mmCIF file of C-alpha atoms in Angstrom:
data_model
loop_
_atom_site.group_PDB
_atom_site.id
_atom_site.type_symbol
_atom_site.label_atom_id
_atom_site.label_comp_id
_atom_site.label_asym_id
_atom_site.label_seq_id
_atom_site.Cartn_x
_atom_site.Cartn_y
_atom_site.Cartn_z
ATOM 1 C CA ALA A 1 0.000 0.000 0.000
ATOM 2 C CA PRO A 2 1.275 3.535 -0.747
ATOM 3 C CA LYS A 3 1.004 4.605 2.915
ATOM 4 C CA THR A 4 3.121 1.692 4.121
ATOM 5 C CA ALA A 5 5.627 2.195 1.315
ATOM 6 C CA ALA A 6 5.960 5.897 2.069
ATOM 7 C CA SER A 7 6.451 5.225 5.781
ATOM 8 C CA ARG A 8 9.186 2.665 5.161
ATOM 9 C CA LEU A 9 10.962 4.853 2.639
ATOM 10 C CA GLU A 10 10.842 7.854 4.956
ATOM 11 C CA HIS A 11 12.358 5.738 7.738
ATOM 12 C CA ARG A 12 15.078 4.535 5.394
ATOM 13 C CA LEU A 13 15.878 8.113 4.348
ATOM 14 C CA GLU A 14 16.220 9.178 7.957
ATOM 15 C CA GLY A 15 18.977 6.622 8.369
ATOM 16 C CA LEU A 16 20.825 7.755 5.256
ATOM 17 C CA GLY A 17 21.096 11.428 6.161
ATOM 18 C CA GLY A 18 21.316 14.251 3.608
ATOM 19 C CA VAL A 19 20.559 14.499 -0.080
ATOM 20 C CA THR A 20 23.075 12.335 -1.951
ATOM 21 C CA VAL A 21 23.115 10.193 -5.075
ATOM 22 C CA GLY A 22 22.396 7.218 -2.821
ATOM 23 C CA VAL A 23 18.954 8.517 -1.839
ATOM 24 C CA LEU A 24 17.803 9.407 -5.352
ATOM 25 C CA ALA A 25 16.215 6.005 -6.025
ATOM 26 C CA LEU A 26 14.259 6.218 -2.764
ATOM 27 C CA HIS A 27 12.929 9.662 -3.614
ATOM 28 C CA THR A 28 11.820 8.562 -7.094
ATOM 29 C CA VAL A 29 9.660 5.864 -5.485
ATOM 30 C CA LEU A 30 8.460 8.292 -2.813
ATOM 31 C CA VAL A 31 7.156 10.667 -5.492
ATOM 32 C CA ASP A 32 4.818 7.901 -6.703
ATOM 33 C CA ALA A 33 3.792 6.949 -3.161
ATOM 34 C CA TYR A 34 3.025 10.542 -2.177
ATOM 35 C CA ILE A 35 1.030 11.149 -5.348
ATOM 36 C CA ALA A 36 -1.000 7.994 -4.665
ATOM 37 C CA LEU A 37 -1.700 9.376 -1.179
ATOM 38 C CA ASP A 38 -2.611 12.790 -2.643
ATOM 39 C CA ASP A 39 0.235 14.284 -0.607
ATOM 40 C CA LEU A 40 1.498 16.652 -3.275
ATOM 41 C CA ASP A 41 3.603 18.648 -0.822
ATOM 42 C CA GLY A 42 5.443 15.472 0.116
ATOM 43 C CA ALA A 43 5.886 14.618 -3.563
ATOM 44 C CA ASN A 44 7.257 18.091 -4.214
ATOM 45 C CA GLY A 45 9.777 17.653 -1.397
ATOM 46 C CA SER A 46 11.066 14.445 -2.961
ATOM 47 C CA LEU A 47 11.138 16.091 -6.383
ATOM 48 C CA GLN A 48 13.338 18.867 -5.006
ATOM 49 C CA ALA A 49 15.712 16.264 -3.588
ATOM 50 C CA ILE A 50 15.915 14.520 -6.980
ATOM 51 C CA GLU A 51 16.504 17.826 -8.762
ATOM 52 C CA SER A 52 19.271 18.683 -6.280
ATOM 53 C CA VAL A 53 21.069 15.428 -7.058
ATOM 54 C CA ALA A 54 20.627 15.951 -10.812
ATOM 55 C CA ALA A 55 22.011 19.491 -10.588
ATOM 56 C CA ALA A 56 24.993 18.309 -8.535
ATOM 57 C CA THR A 57 25.942 15.384 -10.802
ATOM 58 C CA GLY A 58 25.085 16.839 -14.216
ATOM 59 C CA SER A 59 24.154 13.281 -15.202
ATOM 60 C CA VAL A 60 21.774 12.819 -18.138
ATOM 61 C CA ARG A 61 20.294 9.856 -16.304
ATOM 62 C CA HIS A 62 19.571 11.893 -13.192
ATOM 63 C CA GLU A 63 18.193 14.738 -15.306
ATOM 64 C CA GLY A 64 15.796 12.296 -16.942
ATOM 65 C CA GLU A 65 14.667 10.951 -13.571
ATOM 66 C CA ALA A 66 14.097 14.498 -12.306
ATOM 67 C CA LEU A 67 12.053 15.382 -15.392
ATOM 68 C CA PHE A 68 9.971 12.208 -15.044
ATOM 69 C CA ALA A 69 9.222 12.930 -11.393
ATOM 70 C CA LYS A 70 8.347 16.532 -12.241
ATOM 71 C CA GLY A 71 6.059 15.451 -15.076
ATOM 72 C CA LYS A 72 4.162 13.072 -12.802
ATOM 73 C CA LEU A 73 3.733 15.752 -10.157
ATOM 74 C CA LEU A 74 2.559 18.305 -12.721
ATOM 75 C CA ARG A 75 0.009 15.804 -13.989
ATOM 76 C CA ALA A 76 -1.219 15.184 -10.451
ATOM 77 C CA ASN A 77 -1.608 18.948 -10.051
ATOM 78 C CA GLY A 78 -3.556 19.190 -13.326
ATOM 79 C CA ASP A 79 -0.850 21.403 -14.819
ATOM 80 C CA GLY A 80 -1.005 21.702 -18.603
ATOM 81 C CA ALA A 81 2.798 21.635 -18.833
ATOM 82 C CA ALA A 82 2.860 17.973 -17.746
ATOM 83 C CA ALA A 83 2.754 16.561 -21.291
ATOM 84 C CA GLN A 84 5.703 18.658 -22.465
ATOM 85 C CA ILE A 85 7.821 17.678 -19.457
ATOM 86 C CA LEU A 86 6.933 13.982 -19.763
ATOM 87 C CA ARG A 87 7.827 14.009 -23.458
ATOM 88 C CA LEU A 88 11.187 15.562 -22.601
ATOM 89 C CA ALA A 89 11.659 13.030 -19.787
ATOM 90 C CA ALA A 90 11.086 10.104 -22.156
ATOM 91 C CA ARG A 91 13.592 11.514 -24.634
ATOM 92 C CA THR A 92 16.206 12.236 -21.960
ATOM 93 C CA LEU A 93 15.877 8.803 -20.362
ATOM 94 C CA SER A 94 16.186 7.194 -23.781
ATOM 95 C CA GLU A 95 19.362 9.177 -24.454
ATOM 96 C CA ALA A 96 20.706 7.856 -21.151
ATOM 97 C CA SER A 97 20.032 4.276 -22.377
ATOM 98 C CA MET A 98 17.352 3.792 -19.707
ATOM 99 C CA ALA A 99 14.884 1.960 -21.893
ATOM 100 C CA LEU A 100 12.372 0.844 -19.265
ATOM 101 C CA PRO A 101 12.008 4.197 -17.458
ATOM 102 C CA ALA A 102 11.784 5.916 -20.862
ATOM 103 C CA CYS A 103 8.873 3.653 -21.815
ATOM 104 C CA ARG A 104 7.208 4.332 -18.488
ATOM 105 C CA ALA A 105 7.495 8.041 -19.152
ATOM 106 C CA ARG A 106 5.802 7.491 -22.525
ATOM 107 C CA MET A 107 2.959 5.665 -20.795
ATOM 108 C CA GLU A 108 2.565 8.512 -18.322
ATOM 109 C CA LEU A 109 2.475 10.860 -21.305
ATOM 110 C CA ALA A 110 -0.203 8.703 -22.940
ATOM 111 C CA ARG A 111 -2.343 8.848 -19.794
ATOM 112 C CA THR A 112 -1.865 12.604 -19.625
ATOM 113 C CA LEU A 113 -3.016 13.051 -23.236
ATOM 114 C CA ALA A 114 -5.913 10.584 -23.116
ATOM 115 C CA GLY A 115 -8.543 13.267 -22.605
ATOM 116 C CA ALA A 116 -7.073 16.042 -24.750
ATOM 117 C CA ASP A 117 -5.488 14.175 -27.675
ATOM 118 C CA LYS A 118 -6.687 10.582 -27.860
ATOM 119 C CA PRO A 119 -4.944 9.651 -31.169
ATOM 120 C CA VAL A 120 -1.537 10.717 -29.834
ATOM 121 C CA ALA A 121 -2.252 8.988 -26.517
ATOM 122 C CA ILE A 122 -3.000 5.766 -28.391
ATOM 123 C CA SER A 123 0.151 6.112 -30.486
ATOM 124 C CA GLU A 124 2.336 6.645 -27.394
ATOM 125 C CA ALA A 125 0.717 3.760 -25.531
ATOM 126 C CA ARG A 126 1.098 1.394 -28.489
ATOM 127 C CA ALA A 127 4.782 2.257 -28.805
ATOM 128 C CA ALA A 128 5.272 1.774 -25.071
ATOM 129 C CA LEU A 129 3.407 -1.550 -25.114
ATOM 130 C CA ALA A 130 5.540 -2.889 -27.957
ATOM 131 C CA ALA A 131 8.701 -1.840 -26.109
ATOM 132 C CA PHE A 132 7.529 -3.360 -22.810
ATOM 133 C CA ASP A 133 6.852 -6.647 -24.592
ATOM 134 C CA ARG A 134 10.303 -6.591 -26.192
ATOM 135 C CA LEU A 135 11.921 -5.870 -22.829
ATOM 136 C CA GLY A 136 9.983 -8.618 -21.104
ATOM 137 C CA ALA A 137 8.420 -6.104 -18.673
ATOM 138 C CA ALA A 138 5.173 -8.054 -18.242
ATOM 139 C CA PRO A 139 3.440 -5.952 -15.530
ATOM 140 C CA ASP A 140 4.086 -2.736 -17.469
ATOM 141 C CA ALA A 141 2.933 -4.363 -20.707
ATOM 142 C CA ASP A 142 -0.263 -5.605 -19.073
ATOM 143 C CA ALA A 143 -1.001 -2.120 -17.716
ATOM 144 C CA ALA A 144 -0.371 -0.570 -21.146
ATOM 145 C CA ALA A 145 -2.650 -3.122 -22.818
ATOM 146 C CA ALA A 146 -5.378 -2.436 -20.244
ATOM 147 C CA PHE A 147 -5.063 1.305 -20.870
ATOM 148 C CA LEU A 148 -5.444 0.769 -24.625
ATOM 149 C CA ARG A 149 -8.519 -1.380 -24.044
ATOM 150 C CA GLU A 150 -10.007 1.477 -22.006
ATOM 151 C CA LEU A 151 -9.533 3.652 -25.094
ATOM 152 C CA GLY A 152 -11.229 1.027 -27.263
ATOM 153 C CA VAL A 153 -8.027 -0.248 -28.868
ATOM 154 C CA HIS A 154 -7.024 -3.913 -29.133
ATOM 155 C CA GLY A 155 -4.278 -5.808 -30.922
ATOM 156 C CA ARG A 156 -2.003 -6.834 -28.025
ATOM 157 C CA THR A 157 1.128 -8.582 -29.189
ATOM 158 C CA GLY A 158 3.439 -10.522 -26.945
ATOM 159 C CA PRO A 159 7.213 -10.775 -27.105
ATOM 160 C CA LYS A 160 8.298 -12.494 -30.292
ATOM 161 C CA ASN A 161 11.474 -13.959 -31.713
ATOM 162 C CA LEU A 162 13.309 -14.069 -28.393
ATOM 163 C CA GLU A 163 14.752 -17.383 -29.558
ATOM 164 C CA VAL A 164 16.842 -15.542 -32.166
ATOM 165 C CA LEU A 165 18.890 -13.905 -29.387
ATOM 166 C CA THR A 166 22.155 -15.393 -28.167
ATOM 167 C CA LYS A 167 22.596 -16.234 -24.486
ATOM 168 C CA ARG A 168 24.666 -13.071 -23.988
ATOM 169 C CA GLU A 169 22.062 -10.926 -25.775
ATOM 170 C CA ARG A 170 19.346 -12.300 -23.488
ATOM 171 C CA GLU A 171 21.522 -11.367 -20.480
ATOM 172 C CA VAL A 172 21.902 -7.853 -21.875
ATOM 173 C CA LEU A 173 18.158 -7.620 -22.581
ATOM 174 C CA ARG A 174 17.326 -8.493 -18.972
ATOM 175 C CA LEU A 175 19.585 -5.661 -17.774
ATOM 176 C CA VAL A 176 18.103 -3.219 -20.292
ATOM 177 C CA ALA A 177 14.656 -4.146 -18.973
ATOM 178 C CA GLN A 178 15.834 -3.170 -15.492
ATOM 179 C CA GLY A 179 16.790 0.289 -16.732
ATOM 180 C CA PHE A 180 20.583 -0.088 -16.728
ATOM 181 C CA SER A 181 22.687 2.088 -19.029
ATOM 182 C CA ASN A 182 25.248 0.625 -21.447
ATOM 183 C CA GLY A 183 28.015 1.531 -19.003
ATOM 184 C CA GLU A 184 26.277 -0.252 -16.133
ATOM 185 C CA ILE A 185 25.603 -3.293 -18.316
ATOM 186 C CA ALA A 186 29.281 -3.394 -19.271
ATOM 187 C CA GLU A 187 30.312 -3.254 -15.618
ATOM 188 C CA ARG A 188 27.985 -6.071 -14.585
ATOM 189 C CA LEU A 189 28.907 -8.374 -17.466
ATOM 190 C CA PHE A 190 32.625 -7.492 -17.419
ATOM 191 C CA ILE A 191 32.627 -6.291 -21.020
ATOM 192 C CA SER A 192 33.477 -2.958 -22.641
ATOM 193 C CA VAL A 193 30.883 -0.209 -23.046
ATOM 194 C CA LYS A 194 31.359 -0.490 -26.819
ATOM 195 C CA THR A 195 30.563 -4.209 -26.708
ATOM 196 C CA ALA A 196 27.498 -3.577 -24.537
ATOM 197 C CA GLY A 197 26.269 -1.007 -27.057
ATOM 198 C CA HIS A 198 26.896 -3.485 -29.880
ATOM 199 C CA HIS A 199 24.769 -6.121 -28.101
ATOM 200 C CA VAL A 200 21.936 -3.611 -27.566
ATOM 201 C CA SER A 201 22.035 -2.660 -31.247
ATOM 202 C CA ASN A 202 21.900 -6.320 -32.278
ATOM 203 C CA ILE A 203 18.963 -6.968 -29.958
ATOM 204 C CA LEU A 204 16.986 -4.050 -31.392
ATOM 205 C CA ALA A 205 17.752 -5.153 -34.950
ATOM 206 C CA LYS A 206 16.700 -8.751 -34.284
ATOM 207 C CA LEU A 207 13.482 -7.879 -32.471
#
């Protein structure tokens, strides 16, 4: 439940101290928990912490996470700028090789546009669904498919042609699905960043 999650995360943050890179992941989850609880002040506090980390590191990844959190909060506030920020978040996260968070940002964008621009919302959701299926992110894919059904759209497709991937490519795909960048994939698999990028390119081409 969001209330329990928020309480546990707050307790964990108390033990970690100030705003550092190490607390960023906790604050990104807290933004969602606070929004679910309709505690927008709490969500804004976590957003400010994320933005502080992003400003300090200058990391594209952290910038994308800050934009995503901001877009979700703007949407919760009914702010018309939410769609623009979420679109930028999806692009920034994609540039940081964070495929899964980028797709989630696209889904948030689709939900934001559902009332104002249904065709674009459907297009974004379809693209996100296809990507979720390719990444093997089943819960996200199911949620995207349910959203499309709510808009009167069908045509769900599951992951296909996974058998054409090598064992190493499947290992890389699992890490991509978890939101790891090429550099992080390289570190975990003890390969070069160039090789990790090559595997990702092959996966995309095959699927």
